Every structure is written in C-alpha cells, then in structure tokens.
Amino acid sequence: MTTEYKLRMGDGKRIFMTKEQIVADLKEGMADAADLGSIPDLSADEIDKLVDIITMPSRMVGVEQGMEVPVTHDIGTIRIDGDQGNSGVGIPSSRLVGAMMHERAFGADTMELGHIDYSYKPAKPVIAQEMQTMEICQQNMIVPLLYGAMPNMGLYYTPDGPFENPGDLMKAFKIDEARQSMEHSAEHLTRDIVWIMQKMMASGSDGVNFDTIGAAGDGDMYASLHAIEALRKQFPDIYIEAGMAGELMLGMHGELEYDGTTLAGLWPHEQAPLVAKAGANVFGPVVNTNTSKSAAWNLGRAVTFIKAAVEASTLPCHVNMGMGVGGIPMLETPTIDAVSRASKAMVEIAGVDGI
Amino acid sequence: MGMPISHIMTSGMSGIRAAGDLVARMEFAKGMRIGEAKDYVAKKLDVTTDDLSDEYVMRELREELGIGVITSVAGAPKGIAAKMNIEKLLDLKINSCEKFRGQIA
C-alpha cells in the first residue's frame, strides 16, 4: 500500500498525497515561479529537502539549531486588542500591554505599533495619541519597536479621498485622467507618510514598517519609495522595513518609474534593488498563496521566488509569511503544521534573514 | 495570533529570552545580513553565534550586562534603561534613548 502524507490545500483544508504527488506538485510550483520570474529552478538537493520538510511526521517542525532568524511583525499589537473581524483576537487591552505581551510573553524579536485602521492616512487626525502611545511604549520596551501602517493609496480616491477614482475613470476610457489621479494621490501619500513618521521619530520610534507596499498598484509603490528616500535623508539612522503587498507589482498606472526602472510588472527579485536604492534597511518580499493548489505546489513556488529575491537583495530579507502568503494557507487561523513547515523551508532553503 | 507565535517557535530567536532583539537591531541599524549581524552581536557578547538563541546562556548574561531579561527581576534595568546599556554594548545610538537624554536636565 502506498504511503500517504498529511498536507494542506492553499485554503488550509487537510489533504493526503503520496510522495510522488508531492514531488510533482513541488516541481510544478517551482516551474511556475521560474517561468514567470525568469529565475533559476531549485536544485535537486533543495527539492529533496523540501520533500523532507513536508513529509516530517511531527505536527510542528523547526529550523536546525543555530539557523534561527529574527521575526518582525505587521499589525503588531492590534492582533491582541483588534476586534473588527480580522486577525485580532479582541482581548480588551492597551497597545502598550499588547507590545509588552509580545516582548515578554511570546519572545518576539521586534514589535510594531499601529493604528487600529492600520493605514497612514487615518493616523493623521489622531497623531497626538499615536505619538504619546509610542513614547510610553518606548519607555517600557526593549526590543526594536517600529511604527507600522499600510500606504493604502486607495484611500486617496473617491469616495474615501479627494482624487477621482482611477477605476471609474478607466471604465470611461479616461486613461490620462486616471494616471493623473494616481500621480496626485501618490504625492499626497508620500507627504502623509513622511509627516507621520516625523512625528513618530520625535516620539522615539525606532523606525517604520511599510506594510503592503503596492496594494493599490505601481502608484502605491512609487509613493512609498519616495517616502523611504525622504525619510532616509531626514533621519539617517531610522529603521525602515519595506514590506510588499503581492508578488507582482500591478501596473495600474503603467508608466511610473523609480531610478529609471518601470515599476509595473516587477517580481520580488526585481523589487529588491529599488527598495535598497530608496534607502530601506529590510526588504519584505511576498509570494501569494493559491488556495486551489496544494501546500507542496505553493511552497515550491514561494521558495523559488524568495530564494531569487534573497540572492538579488543587498538588504536583509524578512519574507512575508502571514495568512495567504509565503506558502502559508489562506485563512485566519493557519494551521501550525503548515506554518512551521513553510517557515523552516524559507530559512533553510530560501536563506531569508528573517520572517 | 497562533501564526506569529508559530513563526517565533519555528524560526525565531526568542527576543529578550535570548538575543533576538540584538540581532534584529543590527539588521535594522546597519543593514547587516543575518550572518554578519549574528557575528557582530556574538563578538560583542563574547559568545558563539549558536549561543545567541540559547536561553540558558543568554538569561544570565543579559542580567549581568543589564540589557533586560524576560522575567521580573527587582532592580534590574528595564525598558529605556536596558536600551541605554544595549547602546553601549552594540556601539550604536537608539532613537528613544536619544530623546530620553534630551529630556533630562
């Protein structure tokens, strides 16, 4: 009788696969990444190691001793007190309590403070409270504590913001007007990020985590890179983590460039040099999870993409491994067996500097 | 909630239980890759890079150096006081410590 191993689908559901099926899915996922990104395949040894990790009988696996890496966080303290139907667990507590719980109860290497709406723009009206919370947290915390938020350029479009929605303009074939709206929004987004971080640095923040750069497409990345550049110039010692929203930079505008490179269509290994050029300290590459494929397919694909990004980057790479990225299943309570296997594979095969 | 803890248990350096905060600080402060950051911190602490994730080694060492421990120790440097000692240990400036110094006469 053929041995079958317990795996997960990309949506987290339990499945059973033979070793031959696992190898086939790993190679198919790897080939997809290699083809899309024009990057090298994994070696035969690396495929074998991935098979070993996936088929380990333990519920939870871990990296080899000595290979541990620092872990950074998005959403940060909000996962403790957040209670709005996302990944927060709704424990009534202050953000200081959440930060200290991560440091002293969970053994977090770093932490971040964020606003409950977790974008830069909505932090503006409550900046005085953000500043004082940062001060209080910094007085009590030892691990590096960043201020984190999403650039989220979509908030600058109607009906949420002042600029006409490019989606509506494009539907009316007003392409130039749509591009202008994105360019104006990008200018405002850059200005807002820099202003907020000026306030947070005045309050003792170690730095900033850009969470989900490019979620609104290439304009979002354009604005974020210019904000990083301005912040590095103004604060030479600021810690800057540049985390991406997705594996491929969507060309909503299509013609925006940074340092002579068109942003639309960039894969993680092509994003890395631009993030470094702008002045970030840490790059957070992303590979999306396909919920209709197995964990083997997703992990083969994600490790192939991230290994290429780590090699192309001059910065430490902290791969994004939240729900639905980096080979992690797409659900709010990702299974420990899948998370630990993906985590181990990223450290031991892709060679990431952190998670 | 279980996802970040799973990562910490699988791959993390255990923060101030060991020396994860110090290695992370060097990645951020100097843009060091993981190997370089571990080598730098290990040299400053006079331990091996493996020791940086070893709670047995780091528990006592952190208390000796006054750089913060995970359990409550009366009289031991905590928060910003521990970070001021980390500044000296790692030979870098920490923004919150700079701001704190700027506020005292």
XYZ file of C-alpha atoms in Angstrom:
460
model
C 0.000 0.000 0.000
C 1.381 3.412 -0.938
C 2.207 5.713 1.973
C 0.250 8.937 2.019
C 1.274 12.083 3.867
C -0.911 14.713 5.509
C -0.720 18.095 3.805
C -2.865 21.172 3.371
C -4.502 22.850 0.455
C -3.840 26.551 -0.051
C -7.085 27.228 1.820
C -5.929 25.121 4.758
C -8.068 22.009 4.197
C -6.453 18.672 5.085
C -5.447 16.519 2.091
C -3.434 13.325 1.638
C -0.738 12.910 -1.010
C 1.840 10.296 -1.953
C 5.497 11.237 -2.123
C 5.356 11.101 -5.914
C 2.415 13.512 -5.932
C 4.222 15.858 -3.531
C 7.341 15.917 -5.710
C 5.240 16.534 -8.816
C 3.423 19.468 -7.170
C 6.654 20.930 -5.783
C 8.219 20.867 -9.238
C 5.125 22.310 -10.878
C 5.010 25.206 -8.397
C 8.739 25.779 -8.798
C 8.435 25.777 -12.594
C 5.613 28.319 -12.441
C 7.790 30.726 -10.433
C 10.850 30.126 -12.596
C 8.841 30.747 -15.754
C 7.062 33.889 -14.516
C 10.130 35.466 -12.940
C 12.747 34.171 -15.396
C 14.643 32.885 -12.369
C 16.523 29.633 -11.719
C 14.857 26.390 -10.638
C 15.650 24.930 -7.237
C 18.384 22.285 -7.262
C 17.632 18.578 -6.880
C 19.019 18.726 -3.329
C 16.734 21.627 -2.475
C 13.721 19.751 -3.842
C 14.720 16.732 -1.720
C 14.991 18.961 1.355
C 11.552 20.431 0.697
C 10.121 16.911 0.437
C 11.784 16.021 3.750
C 10.285 19.093 5.442
C 6.806 18.477 4.052
C 6.775 14.776 4.964
C 8.152 15.084 8.503
C 5.730 13.213 10.765
C 5.760 15.800 13.573
C 2.848 18.186 13.829
C 5.270 21.103 14.216
C 8.787 21.360 12.810
C 11.590 23.841 13.483
C 14.769 25.179 11.923
C 18.035 23.464 12.709
C 19.651 24.836 15.861
C 21.869 27.772 15.003
C 19.767 28.801 11.982
C 17.239 30.909 13.887
C 16.377 34.350 12.448
C 14.705 37.482 13.841
C 10.961 37.779 13.345
C 9.314 41.097 12.502
C 5.588 41.747 12.582
C 2.872 43.508 10.703
C -0.312 44.569 12.502
C 1.661 44.151 15.737
C -0.236 44.904 18.898
C -3.559 45.087 17.069
C -3.638 41.298 16.850
C -4.220 41.325 20.627
C -6.861 44.023 21.037
C -8.186 44.207 17.479
C -11.793 43.090 17.285
C -13.120 44.066 13.866
C -13.455 40.708 12.174
C -9.851 40.455 11.052
C -6.976 38.585 12.671
C -7.290 40.363 16.034
C -8.388 38.244 18.968
C -10.312 41.008 20.738
C -8.714 40.997 24.185
C -9.525 44.328 25.822
C -6.068 45.795 26.432
C -3.947 48.811 25.634
C -1.410 48.766 22.839
C 1.340 49.039 25.464
C 0.056 45.833 27.044
C -0.036 44.194 23.604
C 3.516 45.254 22.840
C 4.808 44.068 26.216
C 2.958 40.760 25.862
C 4.748 40.155 22.576
C 8.126 41.047 24.088
C 7.876 39.261 27.416
C 5.278 36.532 26.946
C 5.781 35.489 23.328
C 9.514 36.087 22.845
C 9.107 38.446 19.891
C 12.393 39.743 18.460
C 10.796 43.039 17.365
C 7.391 44.653 17.644
C 5.419 47.373 15.970
C 2.828 49.895 16.998
C -0.022 50.619 14.626
C -3.330 52.457 14.477
C -6.479 50.304 14.583
C -7.302 51.315 10.981
C -3.685 50.416 10.125
C -3.106 52.885 7.288
C -1.098 56.111 7.357
C -3.938 58.405 6.317
C -6.358 57.635 9.201
C -3.500 58.053 11.696
C -3.263 61.767 10.828
C -6.250 63.039 12.867
C -5.100 61.082 15.941
C -1.376 61.728 15.605
C -1.039 63.197 19.130
C -2.344 59.951 20.611
C -0.085 57.884 18.339
C 2.903 59.944 19.484
C 2.133 59.560 23.178
C 1.482 55.843 22.839
C 4.815 55.476 21.071
C 6.559 57.404 23.862
C 5.006 55.230 26.561
C 5.833 52.041 24.672
C 9.423 53.115 24.032
C 9.916 53.846 27.723
C 8.875 50.299 28.595
C 10.077 48.197 25.671
C 13.499 46.734 24.948
C 13.062 45.095 21.519
C 13.092 47.357 18.431
C 9.642 48.948 18.133
C 8.601 50.291 14.728
C 5.542 52.293 13.721
C 3.657 50.235 11.168
C 0.924 51.051 8.682
C -0.197 50.391 5.134
C 0.450 53.028 2.457
C -3.019 52.080 1.121
C -3.222 54.637 -1.699
C -6.796 53.589 -2.407
C -7.858 55.816 0.500
C -6.940 58.862 -1.586
C -9.540 58.056 -4.278
C -13.227 58.951 -4.215
C -15.381 58.235 -2.266
C -12.772 57.973 0.536
C -10.385 60.665 -0.654
C -10.071 63.821 -2.733
C -8.973 62.391 -6.094
C -11.287 60.891 -8.684
C -11.256 57.128 -8.609
C -8.954 55.837 -11.380
C -11.118 52.742 -11.734
C -14.105 54.867 -12.632
C -12.014 56.993 -14.996
C -10.586 53.961 -16.762
C -14.052 52.496 -17.223
C -14.857 55.730 -19.083
C -11.639 55.337 -21.146
C -10.188 58.458 -19.478
C -6.742 56.892 -19.196
C -4.715 60.099 -18.928
C -7.041 61.454 -16.246
C -6.776 58.167 -14.335
C -2.994 58.382 -14.423
C -3.051 61.984 -13.228
C -5.304 60.991 -10.343
C -2.806 58.300 -9.318
C 0.106 60.727 -9.581
C -1.666 63.305 -7.392
C -2.599 60.623 -4.881
C 0.991 59.400 -4.773
C 2.250 62.903 -3.979
C -0.189 63.200 -1.087
C 0.587 59.697 0.184
C 4.329 60.395 0.234
C 3.705 63.653 2.066
C 1.453 61.987 4.653
C 3.854 59.108 5.367
C 6.776 61.488 5.850
C 4.727 63.780 8.110
C 3.513 60.915 10.286
C 7.000 59.475 10.636
C 8.448 62.870 11.506
C 6.033 62.864 14.437
C 6.776 59.258 15.381
C 10.539 59.769 15.237
C 10.098 62.795 17.503
C 8.379 60.377 19.893
C 11.276 57.943 19.989
C 10.209 55.385 17.385
C 12.973 53.088 16.171
C 11.584 53.396 12.682
C 8.841 52.418 10.304
C 7.316 49.324 8.784
C 5.759 49.875 5.363
C 3.183 47.107 5.311
C 1.753 46.034 1.927
C 3.564 48.398 -0.438
C 1.906 48.306 -3.836
C -1.532 47.177 -2.670
C -3.009 49.892 -4.894
C -0.560 49.181 -7.700
C 2.555 50.884 -9.001
C 1.466 54.353 -7.772
C 1.419 52.970 -4.248
C 4.994 51.681 -4.656
C 6.097 54.940 -6.307
C 4.795 56.936 -3.333
C 6.319 54.529 -0.811
C 9.776 54.546 -2.403
C 9.794 58.338 -2.429
C 8.702 58.380 1.219
C 11.527 55.969 2.097
C 14.000 58.167 0.238
C 12.821 61.303 2.066
C 12.848 59.619 5.465
C 16.350 58.211 4.974
C 17.572 61.685 4.005
C 15.938 63.315 7.020
C 16.679 60.539 9.559
C 19.928 58.765 8.604
C 19.568 56.202 11.432
C 15.863 55.374 11.041
C 14.984 51.661 10.781
C 12.932 51.126 7.608
C 11.272 47.842 6.701
C 9.722 47.793 3.231
C 7.143 45.014 3.071
C 5.334 44.335 -0.173
C 1.653 43.600 -0.804
C 1.994 40.982 -3.520
C 4.450 39.096 -5.670
C 3.835 41.135 -8.843
C 3.703 44.931 -8.919
C 0.405 45.668 -10.618
C 0.609 48.305 -13.347
C -2.469 50.340 -12.508
C -0.666 53.387 -13.937
C 1.806 51.503 -16.064
C 4.374 54.201 -16.736
C 5.658 55.182 -13.305
C 9.392 54.718 -12.833
C 11.836 54.796 -9.944
C 15.539 55.266 -10.651
C 14.843 54.665 -14.353
C 13.034 51.367 -13.763
C 9.367 50.918 -14.655
C 7.581 49.690 -11.542
C 4.749 47.837 -13.246
C 5.407 44.141 -13.617
C 8.275 43.805 -11.164
C 8.730 40.460 -9.384
C 10.272 40.198 -5.882
C 13.877 39.811 -7.111
C 13.401 42.920 -9.261
C 11.759 44.932 -6.469
C 14.666 44.313 -4.069
C 17.269 46.606 -5.700
C 14.829 49.526 -5.860
C 13.914 49.176 -2.189
C 17.625 49.246 -1.333
C 18.235 52.213 -3.609
C 15.444 54.171 -1.881
C 17.112 53.630 1.491
C 15.270 50.852 3.335
C 17.104 48.583 5.810
C 14.984 45.461 5.430
C 13.056 44.150 2.406
C 9.895 42.099 2.866
C 9.190 40.131 -0.324
C 5.825 38.451 -0.876
C 4.602 35.427 -2.801
C 0.852 34.878 -2.897
C -0.769 31.572 -1.966
C -3.045 29.848 -4.495
C -5.951 28.394 -2.497
C -6.752 25.833 -5.214
C -3.293 24.266 -5.089
C -1.590 22.064 -2.517
C 0.884 23.220 0.120
C 3.583 21.433 -1.901
C 2.784 23.442 -5.026
C 2.586 26.712 -3.091
C 5.769 26.092 -1.120
C 7.743 25.049 -4.212
C 6.652 28.227 -5.918
C 7.164 30.548 -2.932
C 10.621 29.223 -2.035
C 11.769 29.560 -5.667
C 10.672 33.196 -5.851
C 12.044 34.146 -2.430
C 15.399 32.402 -2.932
C 15.909 34.544 -6.048
C 14.904 37.695 -4.136
C 17.294 36.920 -1.276
C 20.134 36.460 -3.777
C 19.287 39.685 -5.628
C 18.947 41.771 -2.467
C 21.728 43.690 -0.779
C 19.455 44.138 2.238
C 18.316 41.625 4.848
C 15.139 39.946 3.573
C 12.288 39.292 6.010
C 9.879 37.265 3.897
C 6.185 37.980 4.416
C 4.605 34.865 5.905
C 1.175 35.878 7.061
C -2.162 34.408 6.127
C -2.161 33.670 2.397
C 1.444 34.477 1.549
C 4.820 32.712 1.579
C 3.311 29.225 1.311
C 1.016 29.821 4.326
C -2.617 28.757 3.801
C -5.162 31.496 3.184
C -7.275 31.537 6.348
C -7.404 33.492 9.585
C -6.225 30.559 11.684
C -3.477 28.980 9.558
C -2.575 25.527 10.767
C 0.591 25.136 12.801
C 1.788 22.178 10.695
C 1.659 24.307 7.531
C 3.080 27.487 9.121
C 6.044 25.742 10.716
C 6.911 23.845 7.514
C 6.775 26.982 5.384
C 8.793 28.916 7.989
C 11.502 26.246 8.129
C 11.689 25.992 4.329
C 12.118 29.743 3.918
C 15.001 29.858 6.397
C 16.810 26.686 5.381
C 16.281 26.718 1.599
C 15.435 30.278 0.529
C 18.019 31.644 3.004
C 15.947 34.514 4.385
C 17.435 36.833 7.016
C 14.189 36.960 8.944
C 10.471 36.281 8.829
C -2.444 35.025 16.899
C -1.189 31.458 16.570
C 0.572 32.257 13.327
C 3.185 34.725 14.655
C 3.779 32.518 17.683
C 4.272 29.538 15.347
C 6.914 31.520 13.450
C 8.599 32.564 16.704
C 8.729 28.946 17.857
C 9.792 27.555 14.457
C 12.366 30.071 13.301
C 12.634 32.990 15.721
C 15.451 33.966 18.046
C 13.207 34.293 21.145
C 13.633 38.041 21.566
C 14.885 39.021 25.022
C 14.614 35.383 26.183
C 17.861 35.093 24.216
C 19.454 37.675 21.874
C 16.877 38.056 19.104
C 16.344 41.754 19.778
C 20.085 42.440 19.481
C 20.461 40.628 16.157
C 17.336 42.310 14.794
C 18.709 45.689 15.884
C 21.901 45.165 13.879
C 19.943 44.146 10.777
C 17.951 47.368 11.068
C 20.607 49.746 12.349
C 23.351 48.725 9.948
C 21.546 46.771 7.228
C 23.540 43.656 8.151
C 22.550 40.294 6.671
C 21.788 37.568 9.194
C 25.280 36.039 9.298
C 27.004 39.372 9.732
C 24.529 40.521 12.382
C 24.965 37.317 14.399
C 28.762 37.530 14.148
C 28.720 41.157 15.285
C 26.497 40.527 18.318
C 28.316 37.305 19.284
C 31.634 39.140 19.235
C 30.273 41.953 21.401
C 28.842 39.446 23.889
C 31.886 37.151 23.696
C 29.730 34.103 22.941
C 29.248 31.826 19.912
C 26.569 32.562 17.326
C 24.712 29.433 18.484
C 24.577 30.923 21.989
C 22.530 33.844 20.676
C 19.440 31.624 20.565
C 20.281 29.741 23.748
C 18.141 30.883 26.656
C 20.421 29.086 29.140
C 23.426 31.166 28.086
C 21.625 34.435 27.480
C 19.464 34.511 30.620
C 22.372 35.002 32.969
C 24.421 37.067 30.539
C 21.616 39.532 29.914
C 21.162 40.045 33.636
C 24.902 40.587 34.125
C 25.024 43.125 31.302
C 21.853 44.933 32.386
C 20.255 44.657 28.949
C 16.878 43.333 30.052
C 15.570 39.896 30.907
C 12.193 38.394 30.206
C 11.282 37.653 33.811
C 10.728 40.206 36.532
C 13.937 40.977 38.425
C 13.638 43.693 41.034
C 16.155 46.471 40.500
C 17.328 45.220 37.107
C 17.390 47.719 34.211
C 14.148 47.608 32.251
C 12.780 49.439 29.240
C 14.769 52.506 28.277
C 17.447 51.855 30.937
C 18.155 48.443 29.401
C 18.272 50.032 25.927
C 20.868 52.532 27.098
C 23.055 49.599 28.085
C 22.368 47.991 24.691
C 23.581 51.198 23.018
C 26.938 50.860 24.762
C 27.160 47.122 24.169
C 26.431 47.271 20.443
C 28.099 50.652 19.858
C 25.069 52.342 18.331
C 22.555 55.046 19.154
C 18.890 54.249 19.810
C 16.388 56.985 18.991
C 14.266 56.612 22.143
C 17.400 56.837 24.311
C 18.492 59.963 22.476
C 15.075 61.514 23.055
C 15.159 60.486 26.729
C 18.602 62.049 27.215
C 17.320 65.188 25.522
C 14.530 65.492 28.069
C 16.639 65.365 31.225
C 18.498 68.323 32.583
